[in-house]
Coordinates of C-alpha atoms in Angstrom, one line a residue:
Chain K
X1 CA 236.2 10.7 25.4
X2 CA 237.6 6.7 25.3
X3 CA 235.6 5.3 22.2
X4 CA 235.1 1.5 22.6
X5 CA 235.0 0.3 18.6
X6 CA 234.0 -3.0 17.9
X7 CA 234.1 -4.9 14.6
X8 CA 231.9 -7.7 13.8
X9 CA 230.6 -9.7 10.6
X10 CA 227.8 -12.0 9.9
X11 CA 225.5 -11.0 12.9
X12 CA 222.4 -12.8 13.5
X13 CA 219.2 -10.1 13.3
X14 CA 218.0 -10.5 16.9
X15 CA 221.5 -10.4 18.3
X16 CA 222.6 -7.3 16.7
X17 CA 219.2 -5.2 17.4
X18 CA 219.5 -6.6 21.4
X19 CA 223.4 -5.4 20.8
X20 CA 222.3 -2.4 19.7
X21 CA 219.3 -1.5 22.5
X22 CA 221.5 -2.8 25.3
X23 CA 224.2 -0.3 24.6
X24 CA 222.3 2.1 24.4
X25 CA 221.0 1.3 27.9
X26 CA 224.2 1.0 29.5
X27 CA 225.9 3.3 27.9
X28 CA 222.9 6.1 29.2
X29 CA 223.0 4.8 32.9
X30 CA 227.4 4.4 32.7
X31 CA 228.0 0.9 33.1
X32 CA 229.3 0.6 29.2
X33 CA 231.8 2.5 27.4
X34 CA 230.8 4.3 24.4
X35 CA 231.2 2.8 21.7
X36 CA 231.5 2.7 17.8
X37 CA 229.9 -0.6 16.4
X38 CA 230.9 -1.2 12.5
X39 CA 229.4 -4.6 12.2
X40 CA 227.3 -6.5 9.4
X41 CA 224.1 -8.9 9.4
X42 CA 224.5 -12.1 8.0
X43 CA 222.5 -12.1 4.9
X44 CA 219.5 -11.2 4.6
X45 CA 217.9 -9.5 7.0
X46 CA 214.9 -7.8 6.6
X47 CA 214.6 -5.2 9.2
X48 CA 211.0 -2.7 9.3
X49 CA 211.2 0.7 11.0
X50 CA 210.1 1.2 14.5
X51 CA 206.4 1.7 13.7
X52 CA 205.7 -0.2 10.5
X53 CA 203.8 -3.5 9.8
X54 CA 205.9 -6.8 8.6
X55 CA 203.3 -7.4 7.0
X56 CA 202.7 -4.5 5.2
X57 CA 206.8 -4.1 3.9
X58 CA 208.1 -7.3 3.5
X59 CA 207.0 -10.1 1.6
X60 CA 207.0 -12.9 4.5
X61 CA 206.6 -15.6 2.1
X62 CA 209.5 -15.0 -0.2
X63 CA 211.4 -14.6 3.6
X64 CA 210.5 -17.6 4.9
X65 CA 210.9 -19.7 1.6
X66 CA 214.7 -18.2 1.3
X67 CA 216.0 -18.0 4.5
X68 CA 215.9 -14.2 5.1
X69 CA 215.6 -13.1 9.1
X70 CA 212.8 -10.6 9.7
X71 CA 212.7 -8.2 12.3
X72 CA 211.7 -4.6 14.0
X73 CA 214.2 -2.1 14.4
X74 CA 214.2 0.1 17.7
X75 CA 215.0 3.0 15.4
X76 CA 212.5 4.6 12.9
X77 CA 212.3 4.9 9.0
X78 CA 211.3 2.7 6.2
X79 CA 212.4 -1.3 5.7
X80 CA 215.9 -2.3 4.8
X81 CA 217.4 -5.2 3.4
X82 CA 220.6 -6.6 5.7
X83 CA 223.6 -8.4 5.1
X84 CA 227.2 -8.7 3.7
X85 CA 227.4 -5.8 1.8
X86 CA 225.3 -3.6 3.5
X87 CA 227.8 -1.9 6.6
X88 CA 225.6 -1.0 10.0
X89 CA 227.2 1.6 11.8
X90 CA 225.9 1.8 15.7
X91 CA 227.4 4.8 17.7
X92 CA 226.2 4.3 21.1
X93 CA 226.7 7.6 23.3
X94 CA 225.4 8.8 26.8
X95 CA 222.9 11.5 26.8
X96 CA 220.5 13.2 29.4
X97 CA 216.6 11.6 28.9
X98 CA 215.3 15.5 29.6
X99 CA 216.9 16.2 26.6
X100 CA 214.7 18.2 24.2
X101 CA 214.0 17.5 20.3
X102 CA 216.4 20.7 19.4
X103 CA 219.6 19.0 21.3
X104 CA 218.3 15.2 19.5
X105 CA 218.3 16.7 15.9
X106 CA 221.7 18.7 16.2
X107 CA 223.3 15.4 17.3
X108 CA 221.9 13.7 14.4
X109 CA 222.9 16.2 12.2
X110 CA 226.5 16.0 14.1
X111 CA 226.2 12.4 13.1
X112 CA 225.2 12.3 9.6
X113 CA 228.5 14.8 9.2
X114 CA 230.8 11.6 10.7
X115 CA 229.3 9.5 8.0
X116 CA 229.5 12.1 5.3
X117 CA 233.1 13.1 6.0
X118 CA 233.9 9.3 5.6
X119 CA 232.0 9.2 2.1
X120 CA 234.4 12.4 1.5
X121 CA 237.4 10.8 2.1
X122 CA 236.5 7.9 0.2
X123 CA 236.0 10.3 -2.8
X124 CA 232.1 10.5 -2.3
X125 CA 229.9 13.3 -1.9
X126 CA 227.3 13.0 -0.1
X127 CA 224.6 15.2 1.8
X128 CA 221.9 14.9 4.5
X129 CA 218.2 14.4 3.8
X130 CA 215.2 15.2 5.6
X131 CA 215.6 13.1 8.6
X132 CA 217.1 9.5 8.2
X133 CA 219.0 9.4 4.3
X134 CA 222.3 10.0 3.2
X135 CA 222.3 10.6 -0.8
X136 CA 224.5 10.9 -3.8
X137 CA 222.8 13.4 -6.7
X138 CA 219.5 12.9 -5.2
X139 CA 220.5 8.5 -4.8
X140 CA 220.1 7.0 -2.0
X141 CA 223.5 5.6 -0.4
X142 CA 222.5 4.8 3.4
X143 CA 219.4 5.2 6.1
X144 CA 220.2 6.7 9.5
X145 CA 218.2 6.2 12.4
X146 CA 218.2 7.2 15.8
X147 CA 217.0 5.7 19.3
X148 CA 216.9 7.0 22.8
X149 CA 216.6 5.1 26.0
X150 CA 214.8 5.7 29.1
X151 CA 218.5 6.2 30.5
X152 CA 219.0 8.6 28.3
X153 CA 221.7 6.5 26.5
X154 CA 221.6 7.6 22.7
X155 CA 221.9 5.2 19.5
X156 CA 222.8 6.9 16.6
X157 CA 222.3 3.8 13.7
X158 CA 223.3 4.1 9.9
X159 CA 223.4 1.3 7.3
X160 CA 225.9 1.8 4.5
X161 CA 225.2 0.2 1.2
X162 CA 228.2 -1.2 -0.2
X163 CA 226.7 -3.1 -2.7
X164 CA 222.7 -4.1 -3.4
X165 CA 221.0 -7.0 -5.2
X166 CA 218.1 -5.2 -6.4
X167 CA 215.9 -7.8 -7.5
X168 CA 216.7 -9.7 -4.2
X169 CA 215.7 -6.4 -2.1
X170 CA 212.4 -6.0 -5.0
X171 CA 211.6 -9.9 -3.3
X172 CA 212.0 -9.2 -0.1
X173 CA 210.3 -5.6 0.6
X174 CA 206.9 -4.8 -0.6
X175 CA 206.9 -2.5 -2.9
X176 CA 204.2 -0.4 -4.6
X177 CA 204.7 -2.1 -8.0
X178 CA 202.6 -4.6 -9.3
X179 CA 205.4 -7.0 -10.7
X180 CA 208.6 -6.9 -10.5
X181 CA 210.0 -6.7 -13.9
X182 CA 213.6 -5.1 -15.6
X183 CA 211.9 -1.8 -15.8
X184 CA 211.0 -1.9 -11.8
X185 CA 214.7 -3.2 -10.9
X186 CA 216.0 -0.1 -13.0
X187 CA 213.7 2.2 -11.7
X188 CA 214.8 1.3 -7.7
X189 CA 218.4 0.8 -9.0
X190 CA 218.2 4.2 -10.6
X191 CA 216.7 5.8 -7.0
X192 CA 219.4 4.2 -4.7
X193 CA 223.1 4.1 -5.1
X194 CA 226.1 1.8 -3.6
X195 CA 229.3 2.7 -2.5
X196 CA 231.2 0.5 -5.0
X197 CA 229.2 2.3 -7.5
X198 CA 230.7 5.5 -6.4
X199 CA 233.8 4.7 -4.9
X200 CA 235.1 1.7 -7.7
X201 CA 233.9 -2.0 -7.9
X202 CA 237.2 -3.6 -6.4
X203 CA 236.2 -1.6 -2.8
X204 CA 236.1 -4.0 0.3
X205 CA 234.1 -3.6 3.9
X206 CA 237.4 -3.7 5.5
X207 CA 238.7 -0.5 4.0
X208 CA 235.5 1.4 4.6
X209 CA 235.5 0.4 8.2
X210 CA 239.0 2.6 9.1
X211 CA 237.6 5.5 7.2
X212 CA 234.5 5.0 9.0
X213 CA 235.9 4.7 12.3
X214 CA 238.5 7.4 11.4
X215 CA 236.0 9.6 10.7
X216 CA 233.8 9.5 13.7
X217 CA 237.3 9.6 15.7
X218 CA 238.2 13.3 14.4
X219 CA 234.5 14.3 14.6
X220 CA 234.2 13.6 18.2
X221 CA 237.8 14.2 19.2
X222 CA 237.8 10.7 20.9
X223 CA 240.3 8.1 21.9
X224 CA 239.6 4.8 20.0
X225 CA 240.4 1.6 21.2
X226 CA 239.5 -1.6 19.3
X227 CA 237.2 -3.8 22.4
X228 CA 234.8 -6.3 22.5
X229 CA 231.7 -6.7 24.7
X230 CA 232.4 -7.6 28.1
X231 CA 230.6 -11.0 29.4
X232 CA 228.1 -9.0 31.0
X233 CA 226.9 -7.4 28.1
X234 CA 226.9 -10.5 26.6
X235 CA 224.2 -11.6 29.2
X236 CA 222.6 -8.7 29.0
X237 CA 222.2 -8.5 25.1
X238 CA 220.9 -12.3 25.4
X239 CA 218.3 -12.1 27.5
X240 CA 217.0 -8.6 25.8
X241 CA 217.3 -11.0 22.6
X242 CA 215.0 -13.3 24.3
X243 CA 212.5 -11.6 25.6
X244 CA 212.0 -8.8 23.1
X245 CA 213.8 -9.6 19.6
X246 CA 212.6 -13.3 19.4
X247 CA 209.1 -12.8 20.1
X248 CA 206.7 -12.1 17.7
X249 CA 205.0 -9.9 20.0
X250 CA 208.0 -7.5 19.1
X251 CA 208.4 -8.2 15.4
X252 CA 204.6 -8.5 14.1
X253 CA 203.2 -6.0 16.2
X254 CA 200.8 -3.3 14.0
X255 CA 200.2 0.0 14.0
X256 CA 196.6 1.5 14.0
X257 CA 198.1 3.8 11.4
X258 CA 197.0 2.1 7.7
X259 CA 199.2 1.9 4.7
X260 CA 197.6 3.2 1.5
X261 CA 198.8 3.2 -2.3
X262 CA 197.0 5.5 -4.8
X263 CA 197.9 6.1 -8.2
X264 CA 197.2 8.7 -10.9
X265 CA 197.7 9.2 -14.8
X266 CA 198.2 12.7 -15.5
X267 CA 198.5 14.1 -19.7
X268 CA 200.9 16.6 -20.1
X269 CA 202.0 18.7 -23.1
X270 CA 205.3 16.9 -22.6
X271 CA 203.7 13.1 -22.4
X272 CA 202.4 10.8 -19.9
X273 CA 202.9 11.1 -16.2
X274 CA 202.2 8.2 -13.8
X275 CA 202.5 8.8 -9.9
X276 CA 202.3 6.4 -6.8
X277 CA 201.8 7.6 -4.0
X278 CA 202.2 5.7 -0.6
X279 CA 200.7 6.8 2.6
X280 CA 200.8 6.1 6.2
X281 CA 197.7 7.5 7.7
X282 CA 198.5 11.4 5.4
X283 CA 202.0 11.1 5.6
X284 CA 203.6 10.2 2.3
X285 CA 205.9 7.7 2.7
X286 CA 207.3 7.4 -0.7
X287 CA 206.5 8.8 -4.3
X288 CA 207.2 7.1 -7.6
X289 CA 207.2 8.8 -10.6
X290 CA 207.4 7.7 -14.1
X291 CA 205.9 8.3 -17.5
X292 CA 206.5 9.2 -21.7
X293 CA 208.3 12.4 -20.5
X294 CA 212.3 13.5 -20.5
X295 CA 213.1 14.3 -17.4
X296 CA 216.3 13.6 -16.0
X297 CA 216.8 10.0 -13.6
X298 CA 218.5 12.5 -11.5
X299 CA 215.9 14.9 -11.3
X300 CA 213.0 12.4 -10.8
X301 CA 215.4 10.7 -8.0
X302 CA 215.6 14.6 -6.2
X303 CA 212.3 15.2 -6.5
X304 CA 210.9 11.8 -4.9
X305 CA 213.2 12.0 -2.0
X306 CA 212.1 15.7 -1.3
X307 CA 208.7 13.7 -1.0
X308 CA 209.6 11.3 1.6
X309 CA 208.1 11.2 4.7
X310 CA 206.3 14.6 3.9
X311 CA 202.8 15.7 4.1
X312 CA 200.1 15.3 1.9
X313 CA 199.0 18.8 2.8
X314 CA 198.4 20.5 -0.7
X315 CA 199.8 23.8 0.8
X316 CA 203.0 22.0 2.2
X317 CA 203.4 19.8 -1.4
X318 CA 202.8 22.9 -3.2
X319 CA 205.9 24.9 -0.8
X320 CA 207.9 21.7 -1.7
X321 CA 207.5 21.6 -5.3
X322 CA 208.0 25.5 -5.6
X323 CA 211.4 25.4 -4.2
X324 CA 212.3 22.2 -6.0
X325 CA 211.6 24.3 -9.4
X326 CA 213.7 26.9 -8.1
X327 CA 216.1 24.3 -7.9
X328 CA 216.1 22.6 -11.0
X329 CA 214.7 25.0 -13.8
X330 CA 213.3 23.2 -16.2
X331 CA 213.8 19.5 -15.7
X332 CA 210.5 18.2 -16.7
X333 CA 210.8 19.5 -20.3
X334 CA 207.9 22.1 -19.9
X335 CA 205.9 20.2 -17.4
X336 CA 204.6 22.9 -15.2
X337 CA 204.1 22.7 -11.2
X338 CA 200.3 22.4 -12.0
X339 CA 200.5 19.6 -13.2
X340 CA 202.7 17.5 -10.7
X341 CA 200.5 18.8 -8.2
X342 CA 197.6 17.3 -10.0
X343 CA 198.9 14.4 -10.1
X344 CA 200.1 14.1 -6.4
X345 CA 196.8 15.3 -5.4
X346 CA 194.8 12.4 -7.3
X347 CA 196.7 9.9 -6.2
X348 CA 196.5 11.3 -2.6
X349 CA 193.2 11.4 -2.5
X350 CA 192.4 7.7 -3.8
X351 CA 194.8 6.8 -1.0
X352 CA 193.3 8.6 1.1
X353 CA 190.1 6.7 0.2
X354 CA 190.9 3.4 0.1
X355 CA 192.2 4.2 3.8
X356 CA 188.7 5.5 4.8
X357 CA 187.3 2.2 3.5
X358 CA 189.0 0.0 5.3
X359 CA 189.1 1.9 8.5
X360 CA 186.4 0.3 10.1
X361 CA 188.6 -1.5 12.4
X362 CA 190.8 1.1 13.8
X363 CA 192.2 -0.9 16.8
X364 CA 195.8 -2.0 16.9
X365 CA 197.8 -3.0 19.7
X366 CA 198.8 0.3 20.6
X367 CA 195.9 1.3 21.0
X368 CA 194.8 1.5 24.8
X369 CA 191.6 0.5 25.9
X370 CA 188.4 3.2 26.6
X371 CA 186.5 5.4 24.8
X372 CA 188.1 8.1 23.1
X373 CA 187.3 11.6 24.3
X374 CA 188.2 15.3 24.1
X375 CA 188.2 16.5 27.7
X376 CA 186.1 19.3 28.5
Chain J
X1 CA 216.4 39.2 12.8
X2 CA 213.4 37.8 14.3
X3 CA 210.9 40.4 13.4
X4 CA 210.8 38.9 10.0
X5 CA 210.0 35.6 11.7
X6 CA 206.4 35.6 13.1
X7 CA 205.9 34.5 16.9
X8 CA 204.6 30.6 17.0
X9 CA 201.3 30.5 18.4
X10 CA 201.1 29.8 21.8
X11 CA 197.9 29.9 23.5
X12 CA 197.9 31.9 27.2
X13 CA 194.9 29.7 28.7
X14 CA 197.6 26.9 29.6
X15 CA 201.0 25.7 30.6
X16 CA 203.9 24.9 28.7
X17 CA 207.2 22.6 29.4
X18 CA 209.4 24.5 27.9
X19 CA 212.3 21.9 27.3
X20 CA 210.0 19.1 26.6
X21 CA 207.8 21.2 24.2
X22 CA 204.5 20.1 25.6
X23 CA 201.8 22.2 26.8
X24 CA 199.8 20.9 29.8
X25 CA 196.2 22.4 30.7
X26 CA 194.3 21.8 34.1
X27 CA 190.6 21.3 34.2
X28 CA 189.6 22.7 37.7
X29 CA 186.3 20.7 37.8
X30 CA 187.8 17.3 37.4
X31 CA 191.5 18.5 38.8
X32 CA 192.7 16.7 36.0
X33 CA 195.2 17.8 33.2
X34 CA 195.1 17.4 29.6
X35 CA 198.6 17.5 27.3
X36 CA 199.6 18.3 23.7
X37 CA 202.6 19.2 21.9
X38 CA 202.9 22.9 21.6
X39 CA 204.0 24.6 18.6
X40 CA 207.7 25.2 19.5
X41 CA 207.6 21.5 19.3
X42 CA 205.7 20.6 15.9
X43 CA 208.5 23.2 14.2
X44 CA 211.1 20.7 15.1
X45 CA 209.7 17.4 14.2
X46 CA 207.6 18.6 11.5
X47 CA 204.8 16.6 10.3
X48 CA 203.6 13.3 12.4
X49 CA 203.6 9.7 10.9
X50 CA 203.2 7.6 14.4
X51 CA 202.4 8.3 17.8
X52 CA 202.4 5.4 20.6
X53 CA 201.3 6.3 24.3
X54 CA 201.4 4.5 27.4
X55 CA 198.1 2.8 28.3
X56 CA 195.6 4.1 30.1
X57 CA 196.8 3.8 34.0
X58 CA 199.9 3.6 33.5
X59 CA 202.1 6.2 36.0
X60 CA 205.0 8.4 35.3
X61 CA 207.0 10.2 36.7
X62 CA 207.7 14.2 35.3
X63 CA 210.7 13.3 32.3
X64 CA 210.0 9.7 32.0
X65 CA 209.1 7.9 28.6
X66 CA 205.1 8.4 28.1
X67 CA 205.0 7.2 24.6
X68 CA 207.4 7.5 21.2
X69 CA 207.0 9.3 18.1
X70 CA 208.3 9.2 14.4
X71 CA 207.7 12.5 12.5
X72 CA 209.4 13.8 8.9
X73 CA 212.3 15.1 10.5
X74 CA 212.8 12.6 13.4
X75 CA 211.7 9.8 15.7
X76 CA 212.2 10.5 19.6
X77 CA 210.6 9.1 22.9
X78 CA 207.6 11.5 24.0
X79 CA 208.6 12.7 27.9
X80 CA 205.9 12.9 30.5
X81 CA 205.8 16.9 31.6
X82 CA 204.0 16.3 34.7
X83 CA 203.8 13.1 37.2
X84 CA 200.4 11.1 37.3
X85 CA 198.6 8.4 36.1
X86 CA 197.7 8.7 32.3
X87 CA 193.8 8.5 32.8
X88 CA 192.5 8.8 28.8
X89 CA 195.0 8.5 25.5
X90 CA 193.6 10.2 22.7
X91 CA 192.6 7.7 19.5
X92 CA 192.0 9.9 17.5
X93 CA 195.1 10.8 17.5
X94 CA 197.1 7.5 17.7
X95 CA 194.9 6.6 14.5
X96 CA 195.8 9.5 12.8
X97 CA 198.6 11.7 14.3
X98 CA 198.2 14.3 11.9
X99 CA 195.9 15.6 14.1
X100 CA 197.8 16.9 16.2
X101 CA 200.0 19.1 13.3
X102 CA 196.4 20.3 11.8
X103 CA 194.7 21.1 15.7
X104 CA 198.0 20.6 18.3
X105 CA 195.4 22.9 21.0
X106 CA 192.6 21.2 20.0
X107 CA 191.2 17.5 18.5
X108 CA 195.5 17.1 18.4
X109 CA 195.3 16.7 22.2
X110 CA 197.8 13.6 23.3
X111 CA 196.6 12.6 26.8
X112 CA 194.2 13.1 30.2
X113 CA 196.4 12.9 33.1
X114 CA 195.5 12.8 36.7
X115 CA 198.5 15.0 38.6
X116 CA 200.3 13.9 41.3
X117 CA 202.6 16.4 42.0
X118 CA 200.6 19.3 40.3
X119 CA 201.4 22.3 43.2
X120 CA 204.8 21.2 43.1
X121 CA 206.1 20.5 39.4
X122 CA 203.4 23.7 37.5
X123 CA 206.0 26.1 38.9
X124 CA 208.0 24.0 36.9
X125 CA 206.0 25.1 34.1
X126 CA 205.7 28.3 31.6
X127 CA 202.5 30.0 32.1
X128 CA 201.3 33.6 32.2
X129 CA 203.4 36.5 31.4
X130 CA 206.6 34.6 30.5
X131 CA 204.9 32.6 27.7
X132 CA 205.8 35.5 25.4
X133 CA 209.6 35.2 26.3
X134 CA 209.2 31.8 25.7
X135 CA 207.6 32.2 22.2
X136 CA 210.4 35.1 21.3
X137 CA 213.1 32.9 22.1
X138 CA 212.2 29.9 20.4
X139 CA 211.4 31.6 17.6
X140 CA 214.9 33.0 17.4
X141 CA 216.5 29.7 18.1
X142 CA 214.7 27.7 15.5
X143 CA 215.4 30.4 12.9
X144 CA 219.2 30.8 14.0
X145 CA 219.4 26.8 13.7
X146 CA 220.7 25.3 10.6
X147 CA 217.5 24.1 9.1
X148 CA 217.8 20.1 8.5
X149 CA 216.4 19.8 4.7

């Protein structure tokens, strides 16, 4: 396979999300080259998943006062802070669109190993998690996503963190926390890691882009040439620009799906336990966890990324937190299962509640019109 | 191997697309065909967060984009199993997709369609007899699998 790669800096939001969409089309239908994209945002960008609300994740205000782009990925996940330091990685590769979800998650899989071996070579372990992070001890250290066209054309999207100013990413994305003070910076910075971190302070984008590349090279057994776009993808990526990722019919649509924060205090032998839980619909979106207790900032990392995008089903949170256990002995000091799933279940359930009260107005823009019914 | 793996639960009264992992049921009275995700399919996205369907009208053809998803272990475009005009989406479920995990035969139902090519594309389909098969080997395939953590 010939493996277009294509090196840019200080993309503008809505250009590199057309970019990205538009190869993916032509790449599915054959009129584009596949290609390896190793580009970066010009800072900030604030980009929401697929399906979540601007207005829900990302402090417009804040946005609109500083200067920082906001927009709506094509690919799903949570909402990311863009720009100089942060490395997207778009691999762009034709596919079949009657392609089932077994083939779609063994390709992610396939590609979360490109990025991995690349962390490996750079002297970083990392491993896959659940369906869209990359982690180092349980740390965050990039988000994958993945798109498919109605060509069939498949985007495979990661963004690397090289480096992260917390308390500018605390400004820009809502977060559950009421203020954001020292202790909340530490707490994120503690959750998420960087690349320099890992890798030494003196590392620059353009030595992680070979390894990158490199990497993806020997996974696929392709023949990389350094390209650019061609002027008709240039027309084509503009006008997808124009009519879909500069319109705010794009960017602030919502989702009929509500966003929901409960909390909970729970006393244990081994101190106080505070959990937030954040919910879309019953799906957890994220957990924080924090309290009087020892526990380990590794441990409470590992166990609120096992939580991440997982149900709120007891039985399913209870399967979770049993394995986890098995996993990690004792790393709460003494505090038992019981009492993290008390906890998790209180603050479910008041989530769950404040979503019942406000779900009097269930329509969204997804939401097609007629009356709902089960067919007989 | 797989008899320590029990069979997933898939329901004889309908049809099932076996590499789209939706099932598809006909209502004889109105001729028109209801569709969920079958179980095969929950196992590999794993809980819902989001569903988004096609409006109500809107035509497809068997294969084409009806709608996207984003579950826990991935986001994918939903693939029409049948041609016809998408006649009713379910709310319900586009409200809360977690539906369709807790009751995917039931209240989890995804959309009415009116066929267009029913004779022709339900041979297409699994029904009868060969659901079984199709239950056995899924189940082996999603236990031989690497899981994705």
């Amino acid at each position: 396979m010939n493996l277009r790669l294509i090196e840019e800096d200080g993309v503008n939001a809505s250009v590199g999300l057309a970019a990205d969409e538009t190869l993916a089309r032509r790449v599915g239908d054959g009129s584009s080259l596949p290609t390896l994209r190793l580009y970066t945002y010009r800072s900030s960008a604030a980009l929401v998943g697929r399906f979540q609300s601007v207005e829900n994740e990302i402090h417009l205000g804040f946005c609109h006062d500083n200067g920082v782009a906001v927009n709506r990925r094509p690919t799903g996940g949570g909402a990311l802070l863009m720009g100089e330091d942060q490395l997207g990685i778009a691999l762009t590769l034709p596919g079949r669109s009657d392609e089932g979800y077994s083939r779609a998650r063994e390709l992610m899989e396939l590609f979360s190993v490109g990025l991995v071996n690349a962390l490996a070579a750079m002297g970083v372990g990392a491993s896959f998690r659940r369906k869209n992070d990359l982690e180092v001890s349980g740390r965050k250290i990039a988000g994958l996503g993945m798109y498919r066209d109605i060509s069939g054309g498949l985007l495979f999207h990661a963004s690397l963190l090289l480096d992260m100013d917390i308390a500018l990413m605390l400004s820009v994305l809502n977060t559950p926390f009421e203020k954001i003070s020292d202790k909340e910076i530490r707490h994120v910075g503690e959750r998420l890691t960087t690349l320099r971190r890992e890798a030494g302070s003196g590392l620059l984008l353009d030595e992680v882009r070979p390894e990158v590349a490199a990497s993806y090279v020997r996974l696929m057994g392709a023949d990389v040439r350094p390209g650019d776009f061609t002027p008709e993808e240039r027309r084509a990526i503009g006008e997808l620009e124009r009519s879909k990722y500069q319109t705010d019919r794009w960017i602030y649509q919502t989702v009929p799906v509500p966003d929901t924060v409960g909390t909970s205090r729970v006393k244990t032998p081994a101190g106080m336990i505070e959990f937030t839980v954040c919910l879309a619909g019953e799906m957890i979106k994220c957990v924080h966890v924090t309290g009087d207790f020892f526990a380990s900032e590794e441990s409470l990392a590992d166990l609120e990324g096992s939580l991440r995008w997982h149900s709120s089903a007891r039985w399913k949170l209870e399967g979770t937190l049993r394995a986890f256990y098995a996993n990690h002995g004792d790393a709460f000091g003494g505090v038992g299962i019981e009492y993290i799933l008390a906890g998790l279940g209180q603050a479910i359930n008041r989530s769950l509640l404040k979503a019942a009260r406000t779900a009097s107005d269930p329509y969204g823009c997804f939401v097609n019109p007629g009356e709902a019914h089960v067919p007989a | 191997m797989t008899d320590s793996h029990p069979v997933l639960e898939l329901p004889l009264d309908r049809f099932y697309d076996a590499l789209r992992h939706l099932w598809v049921q006909p209502t004889f009275d109105t001729g028109r065909v209801v569709v969920g995700i079958d179980a095969v399919g929950l196992e590999y996205i794993g809980d819902l967060a989001y569903i988004q369907c096609a409006p109500r009208g809107t035509h497809v053809h068997r294969g084409e984009p009806m709608g996207s998803l984003e579950a826990a272990k991935m986001t994918d475009i939903l693939s029409a199993p049948i041609s016809g005009q998408i006649i009713t989406v379910n709310e319900a479920v586009i409200r809360n997709p977690s539906l369709v995990n807790r009751d995917p035969y039931g209240n989890g139902w995804l959309a009415e369609f009116s066929p267009e090519c029913w004779d022709k594309e339900s041979v297409q389909l699994i029904s009868g007899s060969r659901i079984g098969e199709y239950g056995q080997r899924e189940t082996e395939r999603l236990h031989s699998a690497n899981p994705v953590r």
